[in-house]
Coordinates of C-alpha atoms and ligand atoms in Angstrom, one line a residue:
M197 CA -18.4 -6.6 27.2
I198 CA -19.0 -7.1 23.5
L199 CA -17.2 -10.1 22.0
M200 CA -16.6 -10.3 18.2
Q201 CA -15.1 -13.3 16.3
G202 CA -13.3 -12.8 13.0
K203 CA -10.2 -14.3 11.3
G204 CA -6.8 -13.5 12.8
V205 CA -4.6 -12.5 9.9
S206 CA -1.6 -10.8 11.6
K207 CA -0.5 -12.1 15.0
G208 CA -0.2 -10.1 18.2
V209 CA -2.4 -8.7 21.0
A210 CA -3.2 -5.0 21.0
N211 CA -5.6 -2.7 22.7
G212 CA -6.8 0.9 22.2
P213 CA -9.8 3.0 21.2
I214 CA -11.6 2.1 18.1
Y215 CA -11.4 4.6 15.3
F216 CA -13.6 4.1 12.2
F217 CA -11.8 4.9 9.0
Q218 CA -13.4 7.8 7.1
R219 CA -13.2 7.4 3.4
P220 CA -12.5 10.9 2.2
D221 CA -14.5 12.3 -0.7
T222 CA -11.8 13.6 -3.1
T223 CA -14.0 14.4 -6.1
I224 CA -13.4 17.9 -7.4
S225 CA -16.4 19.6 -8.9
D226 CA -16.3 21.3 -12.3
A227 CA -19.2 23.6 -11.4
P228 CA -18.5 27.4 -11.5
A229 CA -17.9 29.2 -8.2
A230 CA -20.4 31.8 -7.0
D231 CA -17.9 34.2 -5.5
I232 CA -14.3 34.3 -6.9
E233 CA -13.1 36.6 -4.1
A234 CA -14.3 34.0 -1.5
E235 CA -12.5 31.3 -3.4
K236 CA -9.3 33.4 -3.4
Q237 CA -9.5 33.7 0.4
R238 CA -10.1 30.0 0.8
I239 CA -6.9 29.4 -1.2
A240 CA -5.0 31.9 1.0
A241 CA -6.2 30.1 4.1
A242 CA -5.3 26.7 2.8
Q243 CA -1.8 28.0 1.8
K244 CA -1.2 29.4 5.3
K245 CA -2.3 26.1 6.9
S246 CA 0.0 24.2 4.5
V247 CA 3.0 26.4 5.3
D248 CA 2.4 26.0 9.0
Q249 CA 2.2 22.2 8.7
L250 CA 5.3 22.1 6.6
N251 CA 7.3 24.3 9.1
T252 CA 6.2 22.0 12.0
L253 CA 7.2 18.9 10.0
A254 CA 10.6 20.6 9.1
D255 CA 11.3 21.3 12.9
K256 CA 10.4 17.7 13.8
A257 CA 12.5 16.3 11.0
R258 CA 15.5 18.4 12.0
E259 CA 15.3 16.8 15.5
D260 CA 14.5 13.2 14.4
A261 CA 16.1 12.7 11.0
G262 CA 18.5 15.6 10.4
D263 CA 18.9 18.5 8.0
E264 CA 18.4 16.7 4.7
T265 CA 14.8 15.8 5.5
A266 CA 14.1 19.1 7.1
I267 CA 15.2 21.0 4.0
L268 CA 12.8 18.9 1.9
F269 CA 9.8 20.2 4.0
E270 CA 11.2 23.8 3.9
T271 CA 11.5 23.6 0.1
H272 CA 7.9 22.4 0.0
A273 CA 6.8 25.4 2.2
M274 CA 8.5 27.7 -0.4
F275 CA 6.7 25.9 -3.3
V276 CA 3.3 26.6 -1.6
E277 CA 3.9 30.3 -2.0
D278 CA 5.9 30.2 -5.3
E279 CA 4.9 33.3 -7.3
D280 CA 4.4 31.5 -10.6
Y281 CA 2.5 28.6 -9.1
V282 CA 0.2 30.9 -7.2
E283 CA -0.3 33.0 -10.4
C284 CA -1.3 29.9 -12.2
M285 CA -4.1 29.3 -9.6
M286 CA -5.3 32.9 -9.7
N287 CA -5.4 32.8 -13.5
A288 CA -7.5 29.6 -13.4
L289 CA -9.9 31.3 -10.9
E290 CA -10.3 34.4 -13.1
E291 CA -10.5 32.7 -16.4
K292 CA -12.5 29.6 -15.6
H293 CA -14.6 31.0 -12.7
C294 CA -14.0 27.6 -11.0
T295 CA -13.8 26.6 -7.3
A296 CA -10.6 27.0 -5.3
E297 CA -10.1 23.2 -5.4
K298 CA -10.3 23.1 -9.2
A299 CA -7.9 26.1 -9.5
V300 CA -5.3 24.4 -7.3
E301 CA -5.7 21.1 -9.2
I302 CA -5.2 22.9 -12.6
A303 CA -2.1 24.8 -11.3
G304 CA -0.6 21.6 -9.9
E305 CA -1.1 19.7 -13.1
E306 CA 0.3 22.5 -15.3
F307 CA 3.2 23.2 -13.1
A308 CA 4.2 19.6 -12.7
A309 CA 3.9 18.9 -16.4
M310 CA 6.1 22.0 -17.2
L311 CA 8.8 20.8 -14.7
A312 CA 8.7 17.2 -16.0
A313 CA 9.3 18.4 -19.6
M314 CA 12.5 20.2 -18.7
D315 CA 15.9 18.8 -19.8
D316 CA 17.5 19.1 -16.4
P317 CA 16.9 15.9 -14.3
Y318 CA 17.0 18.0 -11.1
M319 CA 14.1 20.1 -12.3
Q320 CA 12.2 17.0 -13.6
G321 CA 12.5 15.6 -10.1
R322 CA 10.8 18.7 -8.7
A323 CA 7.5 17.8 -10.5
A324 CA 6.9 15.2 -7.8
D325 CA 7.4 17.9 -5.1
I326 CA 4.8 20.1 -6.8
K327 CA 2.3 17.2 -6.9
D328 CA 2.9 16.6 -3.2
V329 CA 2.4 20.3 -2.3
T330 CA -0.7 20.4 -4.5
R331 CA -2.1 17.4 -2.7
R332 CA -1.4 19.1 0.7
I333 CA -3.2 22.3 -0.3
L334 CA -6.1 20.3 -1.7
N335 CA -6.4 18.3 1.5
N336 CA -6.5 21.5 3.5
L337 CA -9.2 22.9 1.3
M338 CA -11.3 19.8 1.5
G339 CA -10.7 19.2 5.2
I340 CA -9.0 15.8 4.6
T341 CA -6.7 14.7 7.4
E342 CA -3.3 13.7 6.2
G343 CA -2.7 10.0 7.1
G344 CA -6.4 9.4 7.3
I345 CA -6.6 9.4 11.2
D346 CA -7.9 12.4 12.9
S347 CA -6.7 11.4 16.4
E348 CA -3.7 12.5 18.5
A349 CA -3.5 9.1 20.3
P350 CA -2.9 5.8 18.5
V351 CA -6.0 3.8 17.7
I352 CA -7.3 0.4 16.6
L353 CA -8.3 1.2 13.1
A354 CA -11.7 -0.2 12.1
A355 CA -13.2 -0.3 8.6
D356 CA -15.6 -2.1 6.4
D357 CA -12.6 -3.2 4.3
L358 CA -9.4 -1.5 3.3
A359 CA -7.9 -1.4 -0.1
P360 CA -4.1 -1.8 -0.2
S361 CA -3.7 1.8 -1.5
E362 CA -5.8 3.1 1.4
T363 CA -3.7 1.1 3.9
L364 CA -0.5 2.5 2.5
Q365 CA -1.6 6.1 2.8
L366 CA -2.5 5.7 6.5
D367 CA -0.2 7.2 9.2
K368 CA 1.3 3.9 10.6
S369 CA 2.5 5.6 13.8
K370 CA -1.1 6.0 14.8
I371 CA -2.2 2.4 14.3
L372 CA -2.1 -0.2 17.1
G373 CA -4.2 -2.8 15.2
F374 CA -6.6 -3.3 12.3
I375 CA -10.1 -4.7 12.5
T376 CA -12.3 -5.0 9.4
Q377 CA -15.8 -6.3 8.6
G378 CA -14.6 -7.9 5.3
G379 CA -11.2 -8.8 3.8
S380 CA -9.2 -12.0 3.6
G381 CA -6.0 -13.3 5.1
N382 CA -4.4 -13.6 1.6
G383 CA -5.3 -10.1 0.3
H384 CA -2.6 -7.4 0.3
T385 CA -4.0 -5.4 3.3
A386 CA -3.5 -8.4 5.5
I387 CA 0.0 -8.9 4.0
L388 CA 0.8 -5.3 4.7
A389 CA -0.3 -5.6 8.3
R390 CA 2.0 -8.6 8.7
T391 CA 4.9 -6.8 7.0
M392 CA 4.4 -3.9 9.4
G393 CA 4.1 -6.3 12.4
I394 CA 0.6 -4.8 13.3
P395 CA -2.0 -7.2 14.8
A396 CA -5.0 -7.5 12.5
I397 CA -8.4 -9.3 12.3
C398 CA -10.6 -9.4 9.3
G399 CA -14.1 -10.8 8.5
L400 CA -15.8 -9.5 11.7
G401 CA -18.9 -8.8 9.5
E402 CA -21.9 -6.9 10.9
A403 CA -20.7 -7.5 14.5
L404 CA -18.3 -4.6 14.0
K405 CA -20.4 -1.4 14.1
A406 CA -19.4 2.2 13.4
E407 CA -21.2 3.2 16.7
Y408 CA -18.3 1.5 18.6
T409 CA -16.0 4.4 17.7
G410 CA -14.1 5.6 20.8
R411 CA -14.7 2.4 22.8
K412 CA -11.8 0.5 24.1
V413 CA -11.1 -2.8 22.4
Y414 CA -8.6 -5.7 22.9
I415 CA -7.7 -7.7 19.8
D416 CA -5.9 -11.0 19.3
G417 CA -4.5 -11.2 15.7
E418 CA -3.9 -14.9 16.2
T419 CA -7.3 -16.2 17.4
G420 CA -9.3 -13.5 15.6
Q421 CA -11.1 -12.5 18.8
A422 CA -11.9 -8.9 19.7
A423 CA -13.5 -7.8 23.0
I424 CA -14.9 -4.3 23.6
E425 CA -14.6 -3.3 27.3
P426 CA -13.8 -7.0 28.3
D427 CA -14.9 -8.4 31.6
D428 CA -12.2 -9.3 34.2
I429 CA -11.7 -12.9 33.0
T430 CA -11.4 -12.0 29.3
L431 CA -9.2 -9.1 30.2
A432 CA -6.9 -11.3 32.2
S433 CA -6.6 -13.8 29.3
F434 CA -5.6 -11.0 26.8
Q435 CA -3.1 -9.7 29.3
T436 CA -1.5 -13.1 29.9
K437 CA -1.2 -13.5 26.1
Q438 CA 0.4 -10.1 25.9
E439 CA 2.9 -11.0 28.6
E440 CA 3.7 -14.3 26.8
Q441 CA 4.2 -12.4 23.6
Q442 CA 6.7 -10.2 25.3
K443 CA 8.6 -13.2 26.8
M444 CA 8.7 -14.8 23.4
K445 CA 10.1 -11.7 21.9
E446 CA 12.9 -11.6 24.5
L447 CA 13.7 -15.3 23.8
M448 CA 13.9 -14.7 20.1
E449 CA 16.5 -11.9 20.7
T450 CA 18.9 -14.8 21.4
M451 CA 18.5 -15.9 17.7
K452 CA 20.1 -12.7 16.4
G453 CA 23.4 -13.2 14.8
Q454 CA 22.9 -17.0 14.6
E455 CA 23.2 -18.9 11.3
D456 CA 20.2 -20.2 9.4
V457 CA 21.4 -23.8 9.4
T458 CA 19.7 -27.1 10.2
L459 CA 21.0 -29.6 12.7
D460 CA 22.6 -31.6 9.9
G461 CA 24.2 -28.5 8.3
R462 CA 21.9 -27.5 5.5
E463 CA 21.7 -23.8 5.0
M464 CA 18.5 -21.9 4.3
M465 CA 18.6 -18.3 3.3
V466 CA 16.1 -16.3 5.5
Y467 CA 15.1 -13.1 3.8
C468 CA 12.3 -10.5 4.3
N469 CA 9.4 -9.2 2.4
I470 CA 9.0 -5.4 2.4
G471 CA 6.8 -2.8 0.8
S472 CA 8.7 0.4 1.2
P473 CA 12.2 1.7 2.1
E474 CA 10.9 2.4 5.7
D475 CA 10.5 -1.4 6.2
V476 CA 14.2 -1.9 6.0
A477 CA 14.5 -0.8 9.7
A478 CA 12.4 -3.8 10.6
V479 CA 14.5 -6.1 8.4
Q480 CA 17.7 -4.9 10.2
S481 CA 16.2 -5.1 13.7
N482 CA 15.0 -8.7 13.1
D483 CA 18.4 -9.6 11.5
G484 CA 17.0 -10.6 8.1
Q485 CA 19.8 -11.8 5.8
G486 CA 18.5 -10.1 2.7
I487 CA 15.3 -8.9 1.1
G488 CA 13.6 -11.6 -0.9
L489 CA 10.6 -9.5 -2.1
F490 CA 10.4 -5.8 -2.3
R491 CA 6.8 -5.2 -3.6
S492 CA 7.7 -2.2 -5.7
E493 CA 4.1 -1.6 -6.7
F494 CA 3.4 -0.2 -3.2
L495 CA 5.4 2.9 -4.3
Y496 CA 2.8 3.3 -7.1
L497 CA -0.1 2.5 -4.8
A498 CA 1.0 5.1 -2.2
A499 CA 1.3 7.9 -4.9
D500 CA -1.3 10.0 -6.8
D501 CA 0.5 9.8 -10.1
Y502 CA 3.2 7.7 -11.8
P503 CA 6.4 7.7 -9.6
S504 CA 9.2 9.3 -11.7
E505 CA 12.5 7.5 -12.5
E506 CA 14.2 9.8 -9.9
E507 CA 11.7 8.9 -7.1
Q508 CA 12.0 5.2 -7.8
F509 CA 15.8 5.4 -8.1
K510 CA 16.0 7.0 -4.7
A511 CA 13.7 4.4 -3.1
Y512 CA 15.6 1.4 -4.6
K513 CA 19.0 3.0 -4.0
D514 CA 18.1 3.7 -0.3
V515 CA 17.1 0.1 0.2
A516 CA 20.2 -1.4 -1.6
A517 CA 22.6 0.9 0.2
A518 CA 21.0 0.3 3.6
M519 CA 21.3 -3.5 3.1
N520 CA 25.0 -3.0 2.6
G521 CA 25.8 -5.7 0.0
K522 CA 23.1 -8.2 1.1
R523 CA 20.8 -9.3 -1.7
V524 CA 17.7 -7.2 -2.4
V525 CA 15.2 -8.8 -4.7
I526 CA 13.0 -6.1 -6.2
R527 CA 9.9 -7.2 -8.0
T528 CA 8.8 -5.1 -10.9
L529 CA 5.4 -3.5 -10.8
D530 CA 2.7 -6.1 -9.9
I531 CA -0.6 -4.2 -9.9
G532 CA -4.1 -5.3 -10.9
A533 CA -6.6 -7.6 -9.1
D534 CA -6.8 -6.1 -5.5
K535 CA -4.1 -3.6 -6.2
Q536 CA -5.8 -1.0 -8.2
V537 CA -4.1 2.3 -9.1
D538 CA -6.5 5.0 -10.4
Y539 CA -4.1 6.9 -12.6
F540 CA -3.3 3.8 -14.6
E541 CA -6.9 4.1 -15.9
M542 CA -7.3 0.3 -16.4
H543 CA -10.4 -1.1 -18.0
K544 CA -12.8 -2.6 -15.7
E545 CA -12.5 -6.4 -15.9
E546 CA -14.9 -9.2 -15.0
N547 CA -12.1 -11.4 -13.6
P548 CA -9.3 -9.0 -12.7
A549 CA -7.1 -11.8 -11.2
L550 CA -7.1 -13.4 -14.6
G551 CA -6.9 -10.1 -16.5
V552 CA -4.3 -7.6 -17.4
R553 CA -2.2 -7.6 -14.3
A554 CA 1.5 -7.7 -13.2
I555 CA 4.0 -8.4 -16.0
R556 CA 1.2 -8.2 -18.6
I557 CA 0.8 -4.5 -17.8
C558 CA 4.5 -3.9 -18.1
L559 CA 4.8 -5.6 -21.4
N560 CA 1.7 -3.7 -22.7
R561 CA 3.1 -0.4 -21.5
P562 CA 6.8 -0.3 -22.4
E563 CA 7.3 3.3 -21.2
V564 CA 6.1 2.5 -17.7
F565 CA 8.4 -0.6 -17.7
R566 CA 11.4 1.3 -19.1
T567 CA 11.1 4.0 -16.3
Q568 CA 11.1 1.3 -13.6
L569 CA 14.0 -0.7 -15.2
R570 CA 16.1 2.4 -15.6
A571 CA 15.6 3.3 -11.9
L572 CA 16.4 -0.3 -10.9
Y573 CA 19.6 -0.6 -13.0
R574 CA 20.8 2.8 -11.8
A575 CA 20.2 1.7 -8.2
S576 CA 22.1 -1.5 -8.9
A577 CA 25.4 0.4 -8.6
Y578 CA 24.7 1.0 -4.9
G579 CA 24.2 -2.6 -3.6
K580 CA 23.3 -6.1 -4.6
I581 CA 20.0 -5.7 -6.4
A582 CA 18.2 -8.6 -8.1
I583 CA 15.2 -7.9 -10.4
M584 CA 12.2 -10.2 -10.4
F585 CA 9.3 -10.4 -12.8
P586 CA 5.8 -11.4 -11.5
M587 CA 3.0 -13.6 -12.8
I588 CA 5.0 -15.3 -15.6
T589 CA 3.3 -17.9 -17.7
S590 CA 5.4 -18.2 -20.8
V591 CA 9.0 -18.3 -21.9
W592 CA 8.4 -15.5 -24.5
E593 CA 7.4 -13.1 -21.7
V594 CA 10.8 -13.7 -20.0
K595 CA 12.6 -13.2 -23.2
E596 CA 10.8 -9.9 -23.7
C597 CA 11.6 -8.8 -20.2
K598 CA 15.3 -9.6 -20.8
R599 CA 15.2 -7.6 -24.1
A600 CA 13.8 -4.6 -22.2
C601 CA 16.6 -4.9 -19.6
Q602 CA 19.2 -5.1 -22.4
K603 CA 17.8 -2.0 -24.0
V604 CA 17.9 -0.1 -20.7
M605 CA 21.5 -1.2 -20.0
A606 CA 22.6 0.0 -23.5
E607 CA 21.0 3.4 -22.8
L608 CA 22.7 3.8 -19.4
E609 CA 26.0 2.7 -20.9
A610 CA 25.6 5.3 -23.7
E611 CA 24.8 8.0 -21.0
G612 CA 27.8 7.0 -18.9
I613 CA 25.5 6.1 -15.9
P614 CA 26.9 3.4 -13.7
F615 CA 25.0 0.1 -13.1
R616 CA 25.8 -3.5 -12.5
K617 CA 25.7 -5.6 -15.7
D618 CA 25.6 -8.8 -13.6
T619 CA 22.4 -7.8 -11.9
E620 CA 20.5 -11.1 -11.3
L621 CA 17.2 -11.6 -13.1
G622 CA 14.6 -13.9 -11.7
I623 CA 10.9 -14.8 -12.0
M624 CA 8.1 -15.5 -9.8
I625 CA 6.5 -19.0 -10.0
E626 CA 2.9 -18.1 -9.4
T627 CA 1.0 -19.9 -12.1
P628 CA 0.5 -23.6 -12.9
A629 CA 1.8 -22.8 -16.4
S630 CA 5.1 -21.6 -15.1
V631 CA 5.5 -24.8 -13.1
L632 CA 4.8 -26.9 -16.2
V633 CA 7.4 -25.0 -18.3
A634 CA 9.8 -24.5 -15.4
E635 CA 12.7 -26.3 -17.0
E636 CA 12.6 -24.0 -20.0
L637 CA 12.1 -20.9 -17.7
A638 CA 15.0 -22.0 -15.5
R639 CA 17.4 -21.8 -18.5
E640 CA 16.5 -18.1 -18.9
V641 CA 17.0 -16.7 -15.4
D642 CA 19.2 -16.7 -12.3
F643 CA 16.6 -17.6 -9.7
F644 CA 13.0 -18.6 -9.1
S645 CA 10.8 -17.3 -6.2
V646 CA 7.5 -19.0 -5.6
G647 CA 4.5 -16.7 -4.9
T648 CA 2.4 -19.3 -3.0
N649 CA -0.4 -16.8 -2.5
D650 CA -1.1 -16.7 -6.2
L651 CA 0.1 -20.2 -6.9
T652 CA -2.5 -21.5 -4.5
Q653 CA -5.2 -19.3 -6.0
Y654 CA -4.5 -20.4 -9.6
T655 CA -3.8 -24.1 -8.8
L656 CA -6.9 -24.6 -6.7
A657 CA -9.1 -22.2 -8.6
C658 CA -9.8 -20.4 -5.3
D659 CA -10.0 -16.6 -5.2
R660 CA -7.4 -15.5 -2.6
Q661 CA -9.6 -12.5 -1.7
A662 CA -12.7 -14.3 -0.9
N663 CA -13.2 -14.9 2.9
D664 CA -15.8 -17.6 2.6
L665 CA -13.8 -20.3 0.8
G666 CA -12.6 -21.7 4.1
K667 CA -11.1 -25.1 3.7
F668 CA -11.2 -25.0 -0.1
F669 CA -8.3 -22.4 -0.1
D670 CA -5.7 -24.9 1.2
P671 CA -2.1 -24.0 0.6
H672 CA -1.1 -27.4 2.1
H673 CA -2.9 -29.1 -0.8
P674 CA -0.6 -31.8 -2.4
A675 CA -1.1 -30.0 -5.8
V676 CA 0.6 -26.9 -4.4
L677 CA 3.4 -28.8 -2.6
R678 CA 4.0 -30.9 -5.8
A679 CA 4.1 -27.7 -7.9
L680 CA 6.8 -26.5 -5.5
K681 CA 8.8 -29.7 -5.9
L682 CA 8.5 -29.6 -9.7
A683 CA 9.7 -26.0 -9.8
A684 CA 12.6 -26.8 -7.3
D685 CA 13.8 -29.8 -9.4
A686 CA 13.7 -27.7 -12.5
A687 CA 15.6 -24.9 -10.8
H688 CA 18.3 -27.2 -9.5
K689 CA 18.7 -29.0 -12.8
A690 CA 19.5 -25.6 -14.4
G691 CA 21.8 -24.7 -11.4
I692 CA 19.8 -21.8 -10.1
W693 CA 18.3 -21.2 -6.6
I694 CA 14.7 -21.2 -5.7
G695 CA 12.9 -19.5 -2.8
I696 CA 9.4 -18.9 -1.5
C697 CA 8.2 -15.4 -1.0
G698 CA 4.4 -16.1 -0.6
E699 CA 2.9 -16.2 2.9
L700 CA 3.4 -19.9 3.1
G701 CA 7.1 -19.4 3.6
A702 CA 6.5 -18.5 7.2
D703 CA 4.4 -21.6 7.9
L704 CA 6.6 -23.4 10.4
T705 CA 4.5 -26.6 10.1
L706 CA 5.8 -26.9 6.5
L707 CA 9.4 -26.1 7.2
E708 CA 10.7 -29.7 7.0
T709 CA 8.6 -30.2 3.8
F710 CA 10.3 -27.1 2.2
L711 CA 13.7 -28.5 3.2
A712 CA 12.9 -31.9 1.7
I713 CA 11.6 -30.3 -1.5
G714 CA 14.9 -28.5 -1.8
I715 CA 13.8 -24.8 -1.2
D716 CA 16.9 -22.7 -0.8
E717 CA 15.4 -19.5 0.5
L718 CA 12.4 -18.4 2.5
S719 CA 11.3 -14.8 2.4
V720 CA 9.0 -13.8 5.2
S721 CA 7.7 -10.7 7.0
P722 CA 10.4 -9.2 9.2
A723 CA 8.7 -10.3 12.5
S724 CA 8.8 -14.0 11.3
V725 CA 12.6 -14.1 10.7
L726 CA 13.7 -15.1 14.3
P727 CA 11.0 -17.7 14.9
L728 CA 11.8 -19.2 11.5
R729 CA 15.5 -19.2 12.4
A730 CA 14.8 -20.9 15.7
A731 CA 12.8 -23.6 13.8
I732 CA 15.5 -24.1 11.1
R733 CA 18.1 -24.6 13.8
K734 CA 16.0 -27.5 15.3
S735 CA 15.3 -29.2 11.9
I736 CA 16.8 -32.0 9.9
A737 CA 16.9 -31.7 6.1
K738 CA 15.5 -34.9 4.5
T739 CA 14.6 -35.4 0.9
C740 CA 11.4 -36.4 -0.7
T741 CA 9.8 -37.6 -4.0
L742 CA 6.6 -36.1 -5.6
E743 CA 4.5 -39.0 -4.4
M744 CA 5.5 -38.4 -0.8
L745 CA 3.8 -35.0 -0.9
K746 CA 0.4 -36.0 0.2
S747 CA -2.3 -34.2 2.2
Ligands
PEP1049 C1 2.4 -14.3 -4.0 O1 1.5 -14.3 -4.9 O2 2.6 -15.3 -3.3 C2 3.3 -13.1 -3.9 C3 4.3 -13.2 -3.1 O3 2.9 -12.0 -4.5 P1 1.6 -11.1 -4.0 O4 1.1 -11.6 -2.7 O5 2.1 -9.7 -3.9 O6 0.7 -11.3 -5.2
MG1050 MG1 1.5 -12.8 -6.4

């Protein structure tokens, strides 16, 4: 048996073979090719493989998801062999004497740009399909496995560390758990694991070795313990915990359909955090009453290029429609810091958490912001969408955001496109500055949602990504709790609601404190909804003053 100790960052016990994440080399060389005929044959072979894959996916989709999804894959299979697209590749080969990879890349870029420039929105939407098809042919040329996991059976995925963009591109159906050498519980990879309900341990350090690939491991995402080929006693303790987990799950089933109300009748809205439209299924199966944070940037992180207005519209509309009139708070693009997107070509920063991130990027790049706001307002016609702006520090930023919204609404009105004029606008309270000017901010918006991950980082001057800050990164610090209280009082004075969408919202040891502070909504990972409901139903809502919030 090999025992390893790390930090549990997503609860649950899992077991399976270790699979070490292979970081694919996606660089495409500009060097000339030695034999153009050989490159042509490589393209033909990659095309055939792509068509075969797409036909298999179409058959599977027809069985699992119906005709609409199947047709999408069939259309992609047709694109692979589209005459003009293929001619574009062949021209690049002949004229530039480049490699097959370069020729496919050039054809993909040219073709997508041509489609995106067309007047017809349907044809513009096809640009994304061509990018997708190009990525598939390139992967087949370079021997990159789609979804990153070259294994038929599900695995415990091991890595040195995983960037959020890498995690998003993995095939989730093949992941039983995550174990990483580095990482922190407050970074976005851990947050993603919790959102997906997949057990995870980070910070295993050198103890986790690539040579363990293929060996069977048990992991406990609560205690942070991992055991390779455990002895009988250790195995029994993992199995007991797995059984308890199952029993708890069954007990929690009884919470479905119950109200989120304390013993003394105080209501708390219990919403969910999601990262993609696929997560809505988990919100529904856990009986979440709404979505309090849809991290829209995950759409950008999972893509190889800017998601178009159509792509975003579809994603937001699908979520709004599936939630059937329940509130869906969609946060506008929040990249930067640990969420890096190559195609944004951001300058390298010494302190990215204090740099051009989140709302600062949107205000600096009005076209990117406009595309997202158009998609959001168009989707607002299909459900109860609320728009939320991240990392606010000043009132002028909010005013600028609202002006951008007004402009988009005027455009849609002129184009005769339906949208909801009364779409709620809110901001995230994530900086000490926003707490200190909360009264002025509250007069500008319909709600506040506290991002305690960043609020803790900025209030305590502790990098949320560092895994060696230990007790210094303390979200229970009175400064953080008093910041919550100041923001809650400001919100209520202006007659608006306030929620928490940071990870602290699921901390049951603070539930009575949140109730006393006056928090109206808690947005948590779908798996945390029912335990939170059970705790609310046993609580009493008291009140508190600032001074009472001590460590
Ligand atoms: C937060 O900072 O608490 C938050 C919810 O946003 P993110 O974790 O995505 O930065
Ligand atoms: Mg944040």
